[in-house]
Short mmCIF file of C-alpha atoms in Angstrom, two decimals:
data_model
loop_
_atom_site.label_atom_id
_atom_site.label_comp_id
_atom_site.label_asym_id
_atom_site.label_seq_id
_atom_site.Cartn_x
_atom_site.Cartn_y
_atom_site.Cartn_z
CA MET A 5 -15.22 0.19 26.81
CA GLU A 6 -14.69 2.66 24.00
CA PRO A 7 -17.46 5.18 23.37
CA SER A 8 -19.53 4.66 20.26
CA VAL A 9 -18.97 7.43 17.74
CA PRO A 10 -20.79 8.08 14.49
CA GLN A 11 -19.16 6.72 11.35
CA GLN A 12 -17.19 9.33 9.45
CA SER A 13 -18.92 10.72 6.40
CA LEU A 14 -17.40 10.52 2.96
CA PRO A 15 -13.80 11.78 2.67
CA PRO A 16 -13.21 15.45 1.91
CA SER A 17 -13.00 16.87 -1.56
CA TYR A 18 -9.59 17.71 -3.02
CA ASP A 19 -9.87 21.40 -2.15
CA GLU A 20 -10.92 20.60 1.43
CA ALA A 21 -8.15 18.08 1.96
CA ILE A 22 -5.21 20.25 0.93
CA PHE A 23 -6.23 22.95 3.40
CA MET A 24 -6.65 20.61 6.39
CA GLU A 25 -4.76 21.82 9.43
CA GLY A 26 -1.80 19.79 10.61
CA ALA A 27 1.88 19.86 11.42
CA ILE A 28 4.24 19.96 8.48
CA GLY A 29 7.44 17.94 8.47
CA ASP A 30 8.39 14.31 7.99
CA SER A 31 11.21 11.82 7.68
CA GLN A 32 13.65 11.90 4.81
CA SER A 33 14.30 8.56 3.16
CA VAL A 34 16.06 8.57 -0.19
CA PRO A 35 18.93 6.61 -1.68
CA SER A 36 22.17 8.45 -0.95
CA ALA A 37 22.79 10.99 -3.67
CA PRO A 38 23.58 14.70 -3.65
CA PRO A 39 20.43 16.87 -3.78
CA GLN A 40 19.67 17.96 -7.32
CA PRO A 41 17.06 20.37 -8.66
CA MET A 42 14.77 17.53 -9.68
CA PRO A 43 15.71 16.64 -13.26
CA TYR A 44 12.98 13.97 -13.66
CA TYR A 45 12.39 13.30 -17.34
CA THR A 46 14.94 14.95 -19.58
CA THR A 47 13.17 14.21 -22.85
CA ALA A 48 9.82 15.51 -24.01
CA PRO A 49 7.06 12.89 -23.84
CA PRO A 50 5.30 11.70 -27.00
CA THR A 51 1.98 13.36 -27.66
CA ASP A 52 -0.03 10.29 -26.54
CA TYR A 53 0.99 7.59 -24.12
CA GLY A 54 -2.43 5.97 -24.37
CA PRO A 55 -3.14 3.92 -21.25
CA TYR A 56 0.32 4.48 -19.76
CA MET A 57 0.12 6.86 -16.83
CA TRP A 58 1.94 10.06 -17.58
CA ASN A 59 1.97 12.79 -14.93
CA GLU A 60 2.05 15.82 -17.17
CA GLY A 61 3.82 19.02 -16.22
CA SER A 62 0.47 20.45 -15.10
CA THR A 63 0.53 18.18 -12.02
CA ILE A 64 3.87 19.51 -10.77
CA GLY A 65 3.30 21.53 -7.62
CA THR A 66 -0.09 19.99 -6.85
CA ALA A 67 -0.76 18.12 -3.62
CA ALA A 68 -1.68 14.45 -3.33
CA PHE A 69 -3.87 13.04 -0.60
CA PHE A 70 -5.71 9.87 0.38
CA ALA A 71 -9.38 9.04 0.87
CA ASP A 72 -10.49 5.94 2.81
CA PHE A 73 -13.54 3.75 2.35
CA VAL A 74 -14.29 1.18 5.02
CA PRO A 75 -17.19 -1.07 6.08
CA THR A 76 -19.64 0.65 8.40
CA ASP A 77 -21.60 -0.77 11.36
CA VAL A 78 -19.36 -3.84 11.52
CA THR A 79 -20.96 -6.89 13.10
CA LYS A 80 -18.53 -9.14 14.96
CA PHE A 81 -20.97 -12.02 15.30
CA SER A 82 -21.44 -12.88 11.63
CA LEU A 83 -18.42 -11.64 9.73
CA THR A 84 -19.76 -12.67 6.32
CA ASN A 85 -22.73 -10.32 6.77
CA ASN A 86 -20.55 -7.22 6.66
CA GLU A 87 -20.07 -5.01 3.62
CA THR A 88 -17.86 -6.50 0.93
CA PHE A 89 -14.81 -4.99 -0.72
CA LYS A 90 -16.94 -4.46 -3.81
CA ASP A 91 -19.17 -2.23 -1.66
CA GLN A 92 -16.12 -0.11 -0.78
CA VAL A 93 -15.25 0.32 -4.46
CA THR A 94 -18.85 1.34 -5.16
CA LYS A 95 -18.65 4.02 -2.44
CA ALA A 96 -15.31 5.18 -3.82
CA ASN A 97 -16.75 5.53 -7.32
CA VAL A 98 -19.61 7.67 -6.00
CA TRP A 99 -17.11 9.94 -4.29
CA LEU A 100 -14.83 10.06 -7.36
CA SER A 101 -17.77 11.05 -9.58
CA GLU A 102 -18.30 14.10 -7.37
CA GLN A 103 -14.69 15.29 -7.68
CA ARG A 104 -13.40 17.42 -10.51
CA ASP A 105 -10.07 17.39 -12.34
CA ILE A 106 -8.30 14.78 -10.24
CA LEU A 107 -6.01 11.89 -11.20
CA LEU A 108 -5.62 8.49 -9.58
CA VAL A 109 -2.10 7.94 -8.28
CA ALA A 110 -2.56 4.61 -6.48
CA CYS A 111 -5.11 2.26 -4.93
CA GLU A 112 -4.47 -0.08 -2.00
CA THR A 113 -6.14 -2.26 0.61
CA VAL A 114 -5.38 -1.05 4.14
CA GLU A 115 -5.96 -2.86 7.46
CA PHE A 116 -7.86 -0.97 10.17
CA LYS A 117 -8.72 -2.07 13.68
CA VAL A 118 -12.44 -2.33 14.38
CA ARG A 119 -13.24 -0.52 17.62
CA SER A 120 -15.81 -1.63 20.17
CA GLY A 121 -19.13 -0.44 18.85
CA GLY A 122 -18.39 -1.75 15.36
CA TYR A 123 -16.78 1.32 13.84
CA VAL A 124 -13.41 2.11 12.30
CA ASP A 125 -11.66 5.21 13.62
CA LEU A 126 -10.10 6.62 10.46
CA GLN A 127 -8.12 9.19 12.46
CA ARG A 128 -5.96 6.57 14.19
CA THR A 129 -2.43 6.16 12.87
CA THR A 130 -1.55 3.34 15.29
CA TYR A 131 -3.34 0.29 16.67
CA LYS A 132 -2.62 -2.87 18.64
CA GLU A 133 -3.57 -6.51 18.33
CA SER A 134 -4.11 -8.40 21.56
CA ARG A 135 -2.42 -11.73 22.25
CA SER A 136 -5.20 -13.32 24.30
CA GLU A 137 -8.28 -11.40 23.22
CA ARG A 138 -9.87 -11.20 19.82
CA THR A 139 -8.92 -8.35 17.53
CA TYR A 140 -11.17 -7.52 14.60
CA ILE A 141 -9.53 -6.13 11.48
CA ALA A 142 -11.40 -4.34 8.68
CA TYR A 143 -9.94 -4.21 5.17
CA GLY A 144 -10.69 -0.87 3.56
CA LEU A 145 -9.89 0.81 0.24
CA ARG A 146 -7.48 3.74 0.21
CA LEU A 147 -7.28 5.95 -2.87
CA TRP A 148 -4.36 8.28 -3.51
CA VAL A 149 -5.30 11.15 -5.83
CA ARG A 150 -3.89 14.48 -6.93
CA SER A 151 -5.11 17.41 -8.96
CA SER A 152 -4.63 17.29 -12.71
CA GLY A 153 -3.57 20.94 -12.52
CA LYS A 154 -6.28 21.82 -15.01
CA GLN A 155 -9.62 23.58 -14.68
CA GLU A 156 -11.79 21.57 -17.06
CA GLY A 157 -14.55 20.52 -14.68
CA LYS A 158 -13.95 16.89 -15.65
CA PRO A 159 -15.52 14.30 -13.30
CA GLY A 160 -13.17 11.99 -11.45
CA PRO A 161 -12.19 8.57 -12.83
CA GLN A 162 -14.04 5.33 -12.12
CA LEU A 163 -12.53 2.14 -10.70
CA CYS A 164 -12.94 -1.58 -11.04
CA TYR A 165 -10.75 -4.45 -9.82
CA TYR A 166 -9.87 -8.08 -10.41
CA ASN A 167 -8.77 -10.62 -7.79
CA ILE A 168 -6.13 -13.20 -8.75
CA ILE A 169 -6.57 -16.15 -6.39
CA PRO A 170 -4.04 -19.01 -6.49
CA SER A 171 -5.47 -22.51 -6.73
CA ILE A 172 -5.16 -24.19 -3.34
CA SER A 173 -4.55 -27.88 -2.82
CA TYR A 174 -4.68 -29.55 0.59
CA SER A 175 -3.09 -32.75 -0.69
CA SER A 176 -0.26 -31.40 -2.88
CA GLU A 177 1.64 -28.19 -3.62
CA SER A 178 -0.62 -25.18 -4.25
CA GLU A 179 -0.26 -22.85 -7.22
CA ASP A 180 2.32 -20.14 -6.51
CA GLN A 181 1.77 -16.42 -7.02
CA LEU A 182 3.84 -16.20 -10.21
CA SER A 183 1.89 -19.02 -11.83
CA ALA A 184 -1.38 -17.38 -10.80
CA MET A 185 -0.37 -14.11 -12.46
CA ASN A 186 0.72 -15.95 -15.60
CA ARG A 187 -2.71 -17.57 -15.65
CA PHE A 188 -4.27 -14.11 -15.49
CA ASN A 189 -2.19 -12.98 -18.48
CA VAL A 190 -3.27 -16.03 -20.49
CA THR A 191 -6.91 -15.25 -19.69
CA PHE A 192 -6.55 -11.68 -20.92
CA GLN A 193 -4.63 -12.52 -24.09
CA GLN A 194 -7.95 -12.91 -25.88
CA LYS A 195 -9.73 -9.91 -24.41
CA PRO A 196 -8.79 -6.39 -23.35
CA PHE A 197 -8.26 -5.12 -19.81
CA PRO A 198 -11.25 -3.32 -18.26
CA GLY A 199 -9.12 -0.14 -18.33
CA ARG A 200 -5.74 1.35 -17.46
CA VAL A 201 -3.87 -0.52 -14.73
CA VAL A 202 -3.56 1.87 -11.77
CA SER A 203 -2.06 -0.42 -9.12
CA ILE A 204 -1.42 -4.07 -8.34
CA GLU A 205 -1.08 -5.40 -4.80
CA THR A 206 -0.45 -8.63 -2.92
CA LEU A 207 -2.40 -9.11 0.27
CA LYS A 208 -3.09 -11.84 2.77
CA SER A 209 -6.52 -13.38 3.20
CA LYS A 210 -7.37 -15.70 6.04
CA LEU A 211 -8.13 -19.28 5.07
CA HIS A 212 -11.36 -20.41 6.70
CA GLY A 213 -11.08 -24.19 6.62
CA GLY A 214 -13.51 -25.83 4.22
CA SER A 215 -15.52 -22.65 3.62
CA GLY A 216 -13.35 -21.65 0.67
CA ILE A 217 -11.67 -18.33 -0.12
CA ASP A 218 -13.65 -15.12 0.04
CA ALA A 219 -11.27 -12.48 -1.34
CA ASP A 220 -13.89 -9.73 -0.99
CA ARG A 221 -14.45 -10.30 2.71
CA THR A 222 -13.65 -7.11 4.65
CA VAL A 223 -13.64 -8.20 8.30
CA SER A 224 -11.35 -10.75 9.93
CA ARG A 225 -11.04 -12.04 13.48
CA GLU A 226 -7.46 -12.35 14.78
CA ARG A 227 -6.25 -13.90 18.02
CA GLY A 228 -2.57 -14.04 18.91
CA GLU A 229 -2.77 -17.38 20.73
CA GLU A 230 -4.39 -19.16 17.78
CA LYS A 231 -2.60 -20.64 14.78
CA THR A 232 -3.72 -18.90 11.60
CA ARG A 233 -3.31 -19.93 7.97
CA TYR A 234 -3.25 -17.33 5.19
CA ILE A 235 -3.39 -17.26 1.40
CA MET A 236 -1.69 -14.53 -0.62
CA ILE A 237 -3.93 -13.09 -3.32
CA MET A 238 -3.25 -10.35 -5.86
CA ARG A 239 -5.62 -7.52 -6.70
CA ILE A 240 -5.42 -5.39 -9.83
CA TYR A 241 -7.11 -1.97 -9.94
CA PHE A 242 -8.22 -0.57 -13.28
CA GLU A 243 -9.31 2.92 -14.27
CA LYS A 244 -12.26 2.54 -16.61
CA GLY A 245 -12.53 4.78 -19.64
CA ALA A 246 -8.93 6.02 -19.50
CA THR A 247 -8.62 5.36 -23.24
CA GLU A 248 -11.07 5.42 -26.12
CA LEU A 249 -10.82 1.65 -26.48
CA PRO A 250 -10.02 -0.80 -23.65
CA PRO A 251 -6.30 -1.66 -23.87
CA ARG A 252 -4.72 -5.08 -24.19
CA GLY A 253 -1.61 -5.88 -22.23
CA THR A 254 0.49 -7.98 -19.88
CA VAL A 255 1.27 -7.49 -16.19
CA GLY A 256 4.05 -8.89 -14.03
CA PHE A 257 6.14 -8.39 -10.91
CA LYS A 258 9.74 -8.61 -9.77
CA ASP A 259 10.82 -9.28 -6.18
CA PHE A 260 13.83 -7.70 -4.50
CA ILE A 261 14.97 -9.49 -1.36
CA PRO A 262 16.98 -7.36 1.09
CA GLN A 263 20.26 -8.59 2.51
CA HIS A 264 20.70 -8.91 6.28
CA GLY A 265 20.90 -5.46 7.81
CA GLN A 266 19.78 -3.70 4.64
CA THR A 267 17.28 -0.88 5.15
CA HIS A 268 14.17 -0.08 3.16
CA THR A 269 15.87 2.92 1.57
CA GLU A 270 18.87 0.81 0.57
CA ALA A 271 16.53 -1.76 -0.97
CA VAL A 272 14.85 1.04 -2.97
CA GLY A 273 18.32 2.03 -4.22
CA GLN A 274 18.83 -1.57 -5.37
CA VAL A 275 15.57 -1.45 -7.32
CA SER A 276 16.50 1.93 -8.80
CA PHE A 277 19.87 0.62 -10.01
CA TRP A 278 18.11 -2.35 -11.64
CA LEU A 279 15.69 -0.03 -13.44
CA GLN A 280 18.50 2.21 -14.68
CA GLN A 281 20.12 -0.79 -16.37
CA GLY A 282 17.09 -0.91 -18.67
CA SER A 283 15.83 -4.15 -17.12
CA LEU A 284 12.20 -3.09 -17.60
CA ARG A 285 12.58 -1.26 -20.90
CA GLY A 286 9.35 -1.58 -22.82
CA TYR A 287 7.29 -1.79 -19.63
CA GLN A 288 5.96 0.78 -17.19
CA VAL A 289 6.27 0.54 -13.42
CA THR A 290 2.77 0.78 -11.98
CA ASN A 291 3.69 0.69 -8.29
CA ILE A 292 6.02 -0.69 -5.62
CA GLN A 293 4.85 -2.63 -2.55
CA THR A 294 6.49 -3.76 0.68
CA VAL A 295 5.37 -7.39 1.14
CA PRO A 296 6.06 -9.38 4.35
CA VAL A 297 7.18 -12.93 3.53
CA LYS A 298 7.41 -15.64 6.15
CA GLU A 299 10.92 -17.00 6.54
CA LYS A 300 11.37 -20.77 6.63
CA SER A 301 14.52 -22.61 7.57
CA GLY A 302 16.16 -24.50 4.71
CA GLU A 303 14.15 -22.86 1.89
CA ALA A 304 15.44 -20.10 -0.37
CA THR A 305 13.73 -16.76 0.17
CA SER A 306 13.29 -16.41 -3.60
CA ASN A 307 11.00 -19.45 -3.46
CA LEU A 308 9.26 -18.29 -0.31
CA SER A 309 8.39 -14.90 -1.82
CA ILE A 310 6.06 -16.46 -4.38
CA ARG A 311 4.50 -19.12 -2.13
CA SER A 312 0.76 -18.67 -1.91
CA THR A 313 0.08 -19.95 1.62
CA TYR A 314 1.73 -19.76 5.02
CA THR A 315 0.94 -20.34 8.70
CA GLU A 316 1.40 -17.92 11.58
CA HIS A 317 2.04 -19.97 14.71
CA SER A 318 0.53 -19.56 18.15
CA ASN A 319 3.16 -21.30 20.28
CA SER A 320 6.32 -19.82 18.73
CA ASN A 321 7.46 -16.62 17.04
CA THR A 322 6.91 -16.29 13.29
CA TYR A 323 9.68 -14.47 11.43
CA TYR A 324 9.22 -12.31 8.33
CA ILE A 325 11.42 -10.64 5.77
CA LYS A 326 9.99 -7.63 3.93
CA ILE A 327 10.59 -7.78 0.21
CA LEU A 328 10.10 -4.97 -2.29
CA ARG A 329 7.81 -6.08 -5.09
CA ILE A 330 7.78 -3.95 -8.21
CA TYR A 331 4.74 -4.33 -10.50
CA TYR A 332 4.76 -3.46 -14.19
CA VAL A 333 2.57 -3.44 -17.26
CA LYS A 334 3.04 -3.48 -21.02
CA TYR A 335 0.23 -2.41 -23.35
CA GLU A 336 -0.05 -3.53 -26.94
CA GLY A 337 0.30 -0.82 -29.56
CA PHE A 338 1.59 1.98 -27.33
CA ALA A 339 5.14 3.23 -26.75
CA PRO A 340 5.89 3.17 -23.01
CA PRO A 341 7.36 6.16 -21.17
CA PRO A 342 11.11 6.38 -20.48
CA ASP A 343 12.78 4.30 -17.76
CA ALA A 344 12.11 5.49 -14.23
CA TYR A 345 14.76 6.73 -11.80
CA LEU A 346 13.35 5.55 -8.48
CA THR A 347 13.76 7.38 -5.17
CA SER A 348 11.59 7.30 -2.05
CA LYS A 349 10.35 9.33 0.90
CA ALA A 350 8.93 8.01 4.20
CA PHE A 351 6.33 9.62 6.43
CA TYR A 352 5.62 8.36 9.94
CA PRO A 353 3.02 9.47 12.51
CA THR A 354 4.64 11.95 14.86
CA TYR A 355 4.25 11.58 18.62
CA SER A 356 3.91 14.28 21.27
CA GLU A 357 1.97 12.87 24.23
CA VAL A 358 -0.47 11.43 21.67
CA TYR A 359 0.01 10.17 18.14
CA GLU A 360 -0.68 12.41 15.18
CA THR A 361 -4.06 12.03 13.49
CA ALA A 362 -4.54 10.73 9.97
CA SER A 363 -5.82 14.15 8.84
CA SER A 364 -2.63 15.82 10.05
CA MET A 365 -0.47 13.18 8.40
CA ARG A 366 -2.41 13.53 5.15
CA SER A 367 -1.93 17.30 5.26
CA ARG A 368 1.86 16.96 5.76
CA ILE A 369 2.22 14.51 2.89
CA GLY A 370 0.24 16.71 0.52
CA ALA A 371 2.17 19.83 1.50
CA TRP A 372 5.52 18.13 0.95
CA ILE A 373 4.52 16.75 -2.45
CA ALA A 374 3.19 20.13 -3.57
CA THR A 375 6.22 22.05 -2.27
CA THR A 376 8.87 19.76 -3.76
CA GLY A 377 7.05 19.31 -7.08
CA VAL A 378 7.99 15.64 -7.27
CA LYS A 379 6.76 13.37 -10.03
CA LEU A 380 4.93 10.47 -8.36
CA ILE A 381 5.21 6.83 -9.34
CA SER A 382 3.10 5.43 -6.51
CA ILE A 383 2.38 5.62 -2.78
CA GLU A 384 1.82 2.82 -0.28
CA THR A 385 0.72 2.52 3.35
CA VAL A 386 2.68 -0.06 5.34
CA PRO A 387 1.43 -1.24 8.77
CA THR A 388 4.70 -1.62 10.69
CA ARG A 389 5.37 -3.25 14.05
CA VAL A 390 6.67 -1.01 16.83
CA GLY A 391 9.14 -1.97 19.55
CA HIS A 392 10.55 -5.28 18.30
CA SER A 393 14.28 -5.88 18.13
CA GLU A 394 14.78 -4.83 14.49
CA GLU A 395 12.31 -1.96 14.74
CA ARG A 396 14.04 -0.65 17.88
CA ARG A 397 17.28 -0.46 15.93
CA LEU A 398 16.11 0.70 12.50
CA GLY A 399 12.55 1.91 13.09
CA TYR A 400 10.38 1.96 9.96
CA GLU A 401 13.47 1.21 7.84
CA ALA A 402 13.65 -2.36 9.24
CA MET A 403 13.21 -5.08 6.60
CA ARG A 404 12.92 -7.95 9.06
CA THR A 405 10.32 -8.41 11.76
CA HIS A 406 8.56 -11.14 13.71
CA ASN A 407 5.24 -11.94 15.25
CA HIS A 408 5.51 -12.44 19.02
CA SER A 409 3.55 -15.45 20.21
CA ASP A 410 3.32 -14.19 23.81
CA ARG A 411 2.69 -10.45 23.65
CA CYS A 412 0.41 -7.89 22.06
CA GLU A 413 1.40 -6.41 18.71
CA THR A 414 1.60 -2.65 18.28
CA TRP A 415 1.44 -1.20 14.77
CA GLU A 416 1.87 2.20 13.13
CA TYR A 417 1.11 3.31 9.58
CA ILE A 418 4.18 4.26 7.56
CA VAL A 419 3.57 5.93 4.19
CA TRP A 420 6.21 5.43 1.50
CA VAL A 421 6.12 7.80 -1.46
CA TYR A 422 7.90 6.50 -4.58
CA ILE A 423 9.21 9.17 -6.90
CA ASN A 424 10.61 9.35 -10.42
CA GLY A 425 13.79 11.39 -10.11
CA GLU A 426 15.95 12.93 -7.43
CA TYR A 427 14.57 15.67 -5.24
CA ALA A 428 15.78 18.33 -2.85
CA GLU A 429 14.25 18.79 0.61
CA PRO A 430 12.46 22.12 1.11
CA PRO A 431 14.18 24.65 3.40
CA THR A 432 13.39 24.17 7.09
CA ASN A 433 11.63 27.54 7.19
CA VAL A 434 9.20 26.21 4.57
CA ILE A 435 8.65 22.70 5.96
CA ARG A 436 10.04 22.19 9.42
CA PRO A 437 11.67 18.87 10.37
CA PRO A 438 9.44 16.48 12.30
CA PRO A 439 9.99 15.21 15.84
CA ARG A 440 12.12 12.11 16.05
CA HIS A 441 10.52 8.79 15.20
CA VAL A 442 9.27 6.87 18.27
CA LYS A 443 10.67 3.34 17.84
CA GLU A 444 8.99 1.64 20.77
CA VAL A 445 5.87 1.88 22.92
CA ASP A 446 5.90 1.14 26.63
CA ASP A 447 2.20 0.41 26.99
CA CYS A 448 0.41 -0.88 23.93
CA ALA A 449 -2.89 -0.84 25.82
CA ILE A 450 -3.21 2.88 25.05
CA LEU A 451 -3.81 2.07 21.41
#
């Protein structure tokens, strides 16, 4: 029985977060290239990019950090009575309004384990799902922000979001994800977006039989020995008021499917090469996401990646391939920024008798970003299995995984930072190297 602890108050302010105590050091993960003194953009930006995100020179050398918003006092007996995702966005907007001179880097939905007592421990960087007992998962909102580098006293931005839900048919083929996004674009041809597109994400939502799809539901009950059916929805986050007039535009995505044995970093290099060929010229990359896709014998992975539903089995292992999905936007009437040169950096929770806390991990990430002066494209948090065959070999770099039908599942949070341009690692006397990555856990009950 875990002790009941009070729910954490609102996340810290920017100034509080960057001075949080914690170990510094992380894992390097960039496409192979000789270290360069961060060239980034070599041409001066136009005077106004409108709704396109442009990290001005004033942000260079500023930290970035995350703030989490999760349902409180979770009830496990009536899941639909818990706070909705809309409630989390409302809480986030209150917090943002109290901040000054910050920019939104990325928004994402993150899975957290609900502890006994109905609370979410936001300091945990690992968790486990039981095979035979019920595990309750809360879906919270994580904001990634950084200082604008200015002292204008300007209140923080405000968010809104839009769920794209594929049409489901139980008698014929359901609408795929690409068709659902095209439908969204048709809808918004005649009206403007609510604001600048900050991030787009694809996430699973449990199908609850004949009760329909509740994309804003924040608590789910999982049980390893039960067959579970999921639908893949897309969520678009907008920053309201980023421009004088709401912009019009088009969004889309492109999937990159790793080859057998290819690592996450190598897949990022593949995406970077594609971008450097001018394949997205005229568009801006909003963010990159690692999306698990269920593998199915006899069907091309390119088709599987856009399927909107899948089943996780209870009596056999379910195998997944992790694709990299790059999201992009094009706004009408504005010249987009130059093509991006994509590189990446991975951060994992360090382990020394116990796992590192989220505050410590957040401090390390912010310190590294501030020290290196990188220009951010986006950041994502990837729950990653620990101790399976691929993960034992490649750790967080593994692009294939599977759900064990007969054992508990142990997870850790890996943070991938996506950067525009090459970067050089700070000297070890400035940021010390981290302990080695722990690739397996002997006793998942400790989590």
